[in-house]
XYZ file of N, CA and C in Angstrom:
543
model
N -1.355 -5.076 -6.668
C -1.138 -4.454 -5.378
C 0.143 -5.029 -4.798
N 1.089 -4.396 -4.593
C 2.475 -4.522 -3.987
C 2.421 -5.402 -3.187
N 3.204 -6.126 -2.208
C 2.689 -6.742 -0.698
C 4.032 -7.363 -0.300
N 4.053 -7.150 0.993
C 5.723 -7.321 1.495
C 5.439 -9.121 1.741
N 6.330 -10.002 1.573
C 6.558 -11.388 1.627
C 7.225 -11.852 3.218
N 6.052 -12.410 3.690
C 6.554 -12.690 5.300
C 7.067 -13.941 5.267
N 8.563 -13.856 5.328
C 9.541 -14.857 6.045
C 9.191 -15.789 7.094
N 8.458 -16.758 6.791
C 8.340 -17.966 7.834
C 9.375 -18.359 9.038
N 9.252 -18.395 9.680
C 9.748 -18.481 11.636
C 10.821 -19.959 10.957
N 11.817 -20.237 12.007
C 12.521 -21.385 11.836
C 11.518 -22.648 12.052
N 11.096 -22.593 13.066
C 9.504 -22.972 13.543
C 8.763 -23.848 12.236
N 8.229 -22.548 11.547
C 7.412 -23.291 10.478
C 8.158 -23.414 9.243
N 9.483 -23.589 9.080
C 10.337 -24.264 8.233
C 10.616 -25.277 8.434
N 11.058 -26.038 9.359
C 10.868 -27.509 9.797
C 9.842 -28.161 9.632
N 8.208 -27.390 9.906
C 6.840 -27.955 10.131
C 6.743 -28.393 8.352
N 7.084 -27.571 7.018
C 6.466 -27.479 5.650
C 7.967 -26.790 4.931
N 8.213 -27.039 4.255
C 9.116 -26.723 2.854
C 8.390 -25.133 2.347
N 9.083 -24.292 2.146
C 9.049 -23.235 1.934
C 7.726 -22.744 0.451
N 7.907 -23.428 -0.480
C 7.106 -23.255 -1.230
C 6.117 -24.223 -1.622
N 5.935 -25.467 0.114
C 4.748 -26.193 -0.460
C 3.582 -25.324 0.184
N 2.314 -25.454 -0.926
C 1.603 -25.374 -0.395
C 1.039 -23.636 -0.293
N 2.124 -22.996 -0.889
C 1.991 -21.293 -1.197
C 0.295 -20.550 -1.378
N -0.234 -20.859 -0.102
C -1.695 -20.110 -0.708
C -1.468 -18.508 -0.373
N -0.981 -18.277 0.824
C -0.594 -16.395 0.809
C 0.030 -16.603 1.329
N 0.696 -15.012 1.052
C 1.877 -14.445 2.035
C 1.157 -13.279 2.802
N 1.317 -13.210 4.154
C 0.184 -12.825 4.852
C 1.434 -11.379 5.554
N 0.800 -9.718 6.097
C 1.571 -8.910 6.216
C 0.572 -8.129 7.113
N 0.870 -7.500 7.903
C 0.195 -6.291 8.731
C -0.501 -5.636 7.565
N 0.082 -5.694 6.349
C -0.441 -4.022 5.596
C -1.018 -4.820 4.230
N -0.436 -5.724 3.598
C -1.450 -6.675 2.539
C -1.286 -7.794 2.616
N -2.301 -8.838 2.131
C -1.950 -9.970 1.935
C -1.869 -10.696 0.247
N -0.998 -11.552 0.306
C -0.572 -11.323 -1.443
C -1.294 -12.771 -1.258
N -1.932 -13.022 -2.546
C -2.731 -13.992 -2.913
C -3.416 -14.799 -3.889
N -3.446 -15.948 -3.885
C -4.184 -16.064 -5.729
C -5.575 -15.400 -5.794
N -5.958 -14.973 -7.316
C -6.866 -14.267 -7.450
C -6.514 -12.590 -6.875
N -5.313 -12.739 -5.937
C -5.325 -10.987 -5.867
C -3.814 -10.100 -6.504
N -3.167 -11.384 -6.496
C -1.635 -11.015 -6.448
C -1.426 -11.497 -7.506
N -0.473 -11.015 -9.003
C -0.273 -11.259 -9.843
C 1.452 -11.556 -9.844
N 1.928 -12.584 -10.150
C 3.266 -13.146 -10.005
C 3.944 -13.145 -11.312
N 5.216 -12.473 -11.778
C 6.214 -12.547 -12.253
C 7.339 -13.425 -12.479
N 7.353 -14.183 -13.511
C 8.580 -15.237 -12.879
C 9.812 -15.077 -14.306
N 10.862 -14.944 -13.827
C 12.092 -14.812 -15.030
C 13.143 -16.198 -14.941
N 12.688 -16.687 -15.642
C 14.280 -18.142 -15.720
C 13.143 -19.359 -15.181
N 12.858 -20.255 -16.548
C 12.233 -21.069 -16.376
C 13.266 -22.546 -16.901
N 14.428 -22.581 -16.026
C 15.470 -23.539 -16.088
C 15.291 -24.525 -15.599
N 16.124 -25.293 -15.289
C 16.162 -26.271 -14.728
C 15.254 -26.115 -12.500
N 15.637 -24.984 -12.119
C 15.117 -24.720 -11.357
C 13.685 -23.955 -11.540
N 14.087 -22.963 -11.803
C 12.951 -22.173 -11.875
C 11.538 -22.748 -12.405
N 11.404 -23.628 -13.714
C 10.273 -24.360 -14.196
C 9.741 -24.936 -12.804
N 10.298 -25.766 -12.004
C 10.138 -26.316 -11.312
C 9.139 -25.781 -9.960
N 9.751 -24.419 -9.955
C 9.325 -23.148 -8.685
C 8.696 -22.547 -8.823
N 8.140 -22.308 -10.193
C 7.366 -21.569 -10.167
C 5.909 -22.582 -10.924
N 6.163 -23.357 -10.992
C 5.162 -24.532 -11.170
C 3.949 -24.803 -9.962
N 4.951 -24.481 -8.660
C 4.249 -24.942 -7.555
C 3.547 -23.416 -7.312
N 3.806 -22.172 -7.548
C 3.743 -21.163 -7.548
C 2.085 -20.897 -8.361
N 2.205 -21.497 -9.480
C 1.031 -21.561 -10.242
C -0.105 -22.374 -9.771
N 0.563 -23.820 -9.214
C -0.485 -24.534 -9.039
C -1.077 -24.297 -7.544
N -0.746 -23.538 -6.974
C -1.607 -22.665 -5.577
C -2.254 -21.976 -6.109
N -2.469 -21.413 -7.279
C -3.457 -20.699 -8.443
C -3.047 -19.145 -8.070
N -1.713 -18.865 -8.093
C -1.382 -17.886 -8.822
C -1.665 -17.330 -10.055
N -2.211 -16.230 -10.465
C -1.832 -15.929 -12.259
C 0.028 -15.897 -12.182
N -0.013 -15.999 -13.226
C 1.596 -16.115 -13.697
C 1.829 -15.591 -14.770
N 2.861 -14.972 -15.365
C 3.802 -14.352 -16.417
C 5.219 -15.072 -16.220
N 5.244 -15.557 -17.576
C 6.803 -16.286 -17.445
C 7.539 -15.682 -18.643
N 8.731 -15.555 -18.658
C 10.020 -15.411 -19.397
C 11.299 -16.213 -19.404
N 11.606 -16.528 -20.429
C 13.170 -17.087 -20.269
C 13.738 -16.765 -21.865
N 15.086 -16.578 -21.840
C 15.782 -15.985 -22.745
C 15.634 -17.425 -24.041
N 15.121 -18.216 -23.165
C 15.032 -19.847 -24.608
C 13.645 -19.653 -24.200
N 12.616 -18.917 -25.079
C 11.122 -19.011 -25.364
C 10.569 -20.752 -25.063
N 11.278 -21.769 -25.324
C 10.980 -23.034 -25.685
C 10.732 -23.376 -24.479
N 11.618 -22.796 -23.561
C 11.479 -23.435 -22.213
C 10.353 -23.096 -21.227
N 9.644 -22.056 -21.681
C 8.363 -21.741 -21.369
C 7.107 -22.599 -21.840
N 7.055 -23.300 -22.912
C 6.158 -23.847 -23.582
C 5.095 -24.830 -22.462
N 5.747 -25.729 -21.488
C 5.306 -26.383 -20.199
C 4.464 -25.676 -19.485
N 4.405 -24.452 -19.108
C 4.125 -23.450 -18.048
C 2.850 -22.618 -18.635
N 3.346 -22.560 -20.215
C 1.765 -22.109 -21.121
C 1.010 -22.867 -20.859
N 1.154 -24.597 -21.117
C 0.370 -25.778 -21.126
C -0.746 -25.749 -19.937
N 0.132 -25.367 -19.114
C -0.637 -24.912 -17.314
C -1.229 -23.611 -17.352
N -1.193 -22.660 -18.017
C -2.103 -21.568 -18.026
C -0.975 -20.529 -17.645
N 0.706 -20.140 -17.605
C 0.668 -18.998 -17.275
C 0.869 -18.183 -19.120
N 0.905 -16.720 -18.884
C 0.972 -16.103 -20.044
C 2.731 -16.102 -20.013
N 3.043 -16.201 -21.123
C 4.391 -16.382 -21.534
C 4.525 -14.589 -22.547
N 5.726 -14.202 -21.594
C 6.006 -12.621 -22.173
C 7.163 -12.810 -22.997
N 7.426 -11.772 -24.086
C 8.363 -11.492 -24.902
C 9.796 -10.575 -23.725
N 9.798 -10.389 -22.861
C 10.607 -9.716 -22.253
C 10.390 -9.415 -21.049
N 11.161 -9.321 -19.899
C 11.735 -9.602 -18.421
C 10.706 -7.991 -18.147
N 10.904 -6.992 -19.065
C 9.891 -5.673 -18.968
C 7.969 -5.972 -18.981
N 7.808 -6.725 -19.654
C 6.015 -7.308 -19.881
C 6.206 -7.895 -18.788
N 6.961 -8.603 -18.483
C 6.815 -9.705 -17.215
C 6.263 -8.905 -15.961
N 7.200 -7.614 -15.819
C 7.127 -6.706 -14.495
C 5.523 -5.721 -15.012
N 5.546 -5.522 -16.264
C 4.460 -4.563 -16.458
C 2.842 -5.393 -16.060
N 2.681 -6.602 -15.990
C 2.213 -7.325 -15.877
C 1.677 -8.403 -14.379
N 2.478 -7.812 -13.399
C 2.949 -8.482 -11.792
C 2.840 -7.288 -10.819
N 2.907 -7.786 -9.916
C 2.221 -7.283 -8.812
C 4.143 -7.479 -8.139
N 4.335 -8.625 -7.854
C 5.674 -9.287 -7.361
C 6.806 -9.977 -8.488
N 8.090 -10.062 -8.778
C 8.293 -10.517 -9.963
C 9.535 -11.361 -9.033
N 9.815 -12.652 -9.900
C 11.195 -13.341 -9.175
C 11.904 -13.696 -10.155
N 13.110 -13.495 -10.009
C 14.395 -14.144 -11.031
C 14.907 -15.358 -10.230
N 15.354 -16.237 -11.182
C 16.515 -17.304 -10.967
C 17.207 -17.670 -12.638
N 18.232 -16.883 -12.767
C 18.939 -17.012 -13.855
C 20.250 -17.575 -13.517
N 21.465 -17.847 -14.952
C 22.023 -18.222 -14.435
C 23.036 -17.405 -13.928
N 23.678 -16.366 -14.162
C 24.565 -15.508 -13.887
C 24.647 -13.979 -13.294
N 25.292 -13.757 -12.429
C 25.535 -12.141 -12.100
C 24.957 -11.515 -13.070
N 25.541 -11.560 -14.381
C 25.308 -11.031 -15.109
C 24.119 -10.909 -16.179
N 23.746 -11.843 -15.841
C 22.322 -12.033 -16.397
C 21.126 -11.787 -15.393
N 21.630 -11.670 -14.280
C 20.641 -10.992 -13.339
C 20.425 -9.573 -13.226
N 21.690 -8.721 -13.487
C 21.743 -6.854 -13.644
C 20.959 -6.793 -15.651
N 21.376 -7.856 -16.302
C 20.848 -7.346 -17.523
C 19.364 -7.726 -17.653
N 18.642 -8.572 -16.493
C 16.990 -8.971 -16.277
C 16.413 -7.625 -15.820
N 17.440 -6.871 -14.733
C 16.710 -6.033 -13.968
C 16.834 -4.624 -14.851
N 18.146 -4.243 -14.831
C 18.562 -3.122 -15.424
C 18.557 -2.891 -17.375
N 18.871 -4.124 -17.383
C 19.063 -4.057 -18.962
C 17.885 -3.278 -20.243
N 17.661 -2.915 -21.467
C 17.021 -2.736 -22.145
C 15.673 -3.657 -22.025
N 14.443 -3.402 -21.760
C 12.919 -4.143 -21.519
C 13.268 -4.517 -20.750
N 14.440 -4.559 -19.598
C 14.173 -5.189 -18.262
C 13.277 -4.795 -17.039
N 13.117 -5.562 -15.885
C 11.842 -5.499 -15.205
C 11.900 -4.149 -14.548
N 12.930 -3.680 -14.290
C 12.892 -2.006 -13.578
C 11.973 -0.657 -14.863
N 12.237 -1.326 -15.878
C 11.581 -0.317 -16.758
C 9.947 -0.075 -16.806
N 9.360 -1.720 -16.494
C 8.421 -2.472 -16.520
C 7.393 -2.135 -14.896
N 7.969 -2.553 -14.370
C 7.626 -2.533 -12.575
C 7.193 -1.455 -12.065
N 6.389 -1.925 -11.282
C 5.008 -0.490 -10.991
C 5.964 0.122 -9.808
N 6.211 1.592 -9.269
C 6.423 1.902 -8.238
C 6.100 1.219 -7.250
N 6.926 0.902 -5.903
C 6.829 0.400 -4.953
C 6.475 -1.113 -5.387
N 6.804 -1.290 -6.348
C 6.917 -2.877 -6.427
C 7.907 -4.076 -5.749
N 8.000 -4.867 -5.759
C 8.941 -6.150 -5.282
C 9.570 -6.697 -6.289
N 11.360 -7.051 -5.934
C 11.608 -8.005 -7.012
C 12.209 -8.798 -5.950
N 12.117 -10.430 -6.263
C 13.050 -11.613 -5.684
C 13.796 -12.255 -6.087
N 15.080 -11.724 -6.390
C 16.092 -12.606 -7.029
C 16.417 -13.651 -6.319
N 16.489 -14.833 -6.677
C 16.445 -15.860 -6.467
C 18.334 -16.943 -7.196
N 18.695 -15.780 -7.477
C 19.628 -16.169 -7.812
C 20.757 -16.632 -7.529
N 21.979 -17.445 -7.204
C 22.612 -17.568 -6.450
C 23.983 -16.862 -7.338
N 24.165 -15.418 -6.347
C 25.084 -14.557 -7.046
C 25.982 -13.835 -5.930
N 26.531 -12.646 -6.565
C 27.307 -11.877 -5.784
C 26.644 -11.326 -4.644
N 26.741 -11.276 -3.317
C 26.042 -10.149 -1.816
C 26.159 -8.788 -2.929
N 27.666 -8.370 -3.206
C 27.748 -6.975 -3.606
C 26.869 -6.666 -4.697
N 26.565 -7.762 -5.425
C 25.515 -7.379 -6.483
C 24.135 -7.128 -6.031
N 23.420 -7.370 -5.236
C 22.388 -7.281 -4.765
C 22.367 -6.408 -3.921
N 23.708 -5.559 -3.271
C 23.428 -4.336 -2.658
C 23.369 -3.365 -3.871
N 23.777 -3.523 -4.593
C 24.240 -2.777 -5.907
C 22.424 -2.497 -6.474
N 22.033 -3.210 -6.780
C 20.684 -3.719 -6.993
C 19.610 -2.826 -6.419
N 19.793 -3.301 -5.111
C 18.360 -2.892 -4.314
C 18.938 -1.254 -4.162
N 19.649 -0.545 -4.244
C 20.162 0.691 -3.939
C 19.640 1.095 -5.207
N 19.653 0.714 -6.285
C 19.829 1.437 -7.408
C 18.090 1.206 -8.214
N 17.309 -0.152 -7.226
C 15.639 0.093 -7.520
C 15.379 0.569 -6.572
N 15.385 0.782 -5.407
C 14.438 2.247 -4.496
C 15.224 3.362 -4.968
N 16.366 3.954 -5.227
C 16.115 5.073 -5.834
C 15.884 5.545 -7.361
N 15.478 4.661 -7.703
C 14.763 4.877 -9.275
C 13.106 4.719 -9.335
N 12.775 3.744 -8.890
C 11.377 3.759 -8.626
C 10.663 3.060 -7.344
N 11.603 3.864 -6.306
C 10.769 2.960 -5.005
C 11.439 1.418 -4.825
N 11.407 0.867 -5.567
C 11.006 -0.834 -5.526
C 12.069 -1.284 -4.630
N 11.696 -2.525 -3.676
C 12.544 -3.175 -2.934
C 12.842 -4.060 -3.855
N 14.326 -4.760 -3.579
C 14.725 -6.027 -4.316
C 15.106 -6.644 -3.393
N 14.755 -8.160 -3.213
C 14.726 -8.547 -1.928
C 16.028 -9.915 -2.507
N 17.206 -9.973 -1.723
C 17.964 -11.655 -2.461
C 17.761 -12.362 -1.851
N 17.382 -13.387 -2.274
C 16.545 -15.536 -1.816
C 17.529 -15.862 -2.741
N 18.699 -16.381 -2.146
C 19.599 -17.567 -3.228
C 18.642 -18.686 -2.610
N 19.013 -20.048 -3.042
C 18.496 -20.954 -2.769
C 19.131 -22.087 -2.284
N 18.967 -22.730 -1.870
C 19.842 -24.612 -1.909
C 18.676 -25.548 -1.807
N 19.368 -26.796 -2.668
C 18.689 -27.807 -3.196
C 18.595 -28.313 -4.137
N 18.734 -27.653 -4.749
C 19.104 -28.535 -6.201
C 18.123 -28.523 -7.016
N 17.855 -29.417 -8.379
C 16.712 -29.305 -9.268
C 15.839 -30.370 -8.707
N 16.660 -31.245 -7.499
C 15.589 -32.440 -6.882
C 14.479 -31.128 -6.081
N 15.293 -30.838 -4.990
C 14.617 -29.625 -3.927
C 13.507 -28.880 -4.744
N 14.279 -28.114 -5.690
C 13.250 -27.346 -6.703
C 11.795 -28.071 -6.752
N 12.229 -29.692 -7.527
C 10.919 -30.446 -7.613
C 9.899 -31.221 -6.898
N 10.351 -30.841 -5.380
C 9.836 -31.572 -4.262
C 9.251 -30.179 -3.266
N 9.897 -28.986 -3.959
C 9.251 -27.926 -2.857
C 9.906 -27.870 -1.388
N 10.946 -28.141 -2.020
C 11.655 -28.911 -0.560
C 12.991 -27.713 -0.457
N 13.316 -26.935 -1.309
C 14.577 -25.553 -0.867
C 14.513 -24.995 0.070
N 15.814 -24.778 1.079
C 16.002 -23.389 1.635
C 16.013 -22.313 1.056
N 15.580 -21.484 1.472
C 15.875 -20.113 0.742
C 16.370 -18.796 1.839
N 17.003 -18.562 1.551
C 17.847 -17.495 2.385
C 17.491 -16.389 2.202
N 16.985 -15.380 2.619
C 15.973 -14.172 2.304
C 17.015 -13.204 2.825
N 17.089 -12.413 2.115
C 17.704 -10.695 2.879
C 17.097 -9.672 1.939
N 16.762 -8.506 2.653
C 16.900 -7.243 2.116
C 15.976 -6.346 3.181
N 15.518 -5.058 2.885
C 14.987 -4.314 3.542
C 13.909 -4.784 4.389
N 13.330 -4.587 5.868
C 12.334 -5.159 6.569
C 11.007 -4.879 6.032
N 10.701 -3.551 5.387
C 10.099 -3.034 5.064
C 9.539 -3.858 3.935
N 9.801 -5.039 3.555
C 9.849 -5.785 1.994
C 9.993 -7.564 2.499
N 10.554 -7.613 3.259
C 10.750 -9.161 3.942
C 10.116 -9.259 5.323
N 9.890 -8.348 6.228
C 9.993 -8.375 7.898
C 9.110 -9.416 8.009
């Protein structure tokens, strides 16, 4: 079930670190949740292992991918299912998030051959998490709502692989209200 991701107040960003502690994301219209919400995660790097670790251990189900299979092996150990392609990942999720390393490896996650737009249920969510081009991510979200609905929402991040491992990142959220508000 789809579910728009509510942006925490400045307020309760000071009070808790953005991804400690992830039990829902709470919305007028759904609430995304473990046991209800099935999570997507692409780029299990130096950051990402890290983010989506905490992601799991709020007892998310999880689907992981990374272009080095090996680097998934940690994240199996913990119970998520490890996919052959960025497409199973989305066919598989409710919400899906990238943090890769490049522009370009972010249009070939989304757009590319088995990538997650092929994969991804109508009116789905994607969160790139990437720290990339603005123009690429207008490029992006224009080109998944008119192909299948889907918002793509951009969260670059800051913090580092310490932040990553402390739950401790900013994350900078933009895209449609309708998907972030």
């Amino acid at each position: 079930v789809p579910c728009r991701l509510r942006v925490p107040s400045a307020s309760q960003l000071r009070a808790r670190p953005l991804l400690h502690g992830v039990r829902r994301f709470s919305t007028a219209h759904n609430i995304c949740a473990p046991g209800r919400t099935k999570v997507g995660w692409i780029g299990t790097g130096v950051m990402g292992k890290s983010m989506v670790s905490h992601i799991m251990n709020a007892g998310y189900e999880t689907s992981v991918y990374s272009r080095t299979l090996s680097k998934c092996e940690p994240l199996r150990d913990l119970g998520a299912a490890v996919r052959d392609t960025p497409r199973e990942v989305a066919e598989n999720s409710d919400v899906v998030f990238l943090i890769v390393g490049y522009p370009t490896d972010v249009k070939s996650c989304i757009l590319g051959e088995d990538g997650v737009l092929e994969g991804i249920k109508e009116g789905g969510i994607i969160t790139d998490m990437t720290t990339s081009d603005p123009a690429l991510a207008v490029e992006m979200a224009k080109i998944c709502k008119e192909t299948k609905n889907v918002s793509l929402i951009d969260a670059p991040v800051s913090g580092g692989d310490l932040g990553a491992k402390n739950a401790a990142l900013t994350i900078m959220v933009g895209g449609e209200d309708s998907a972030v508000g």
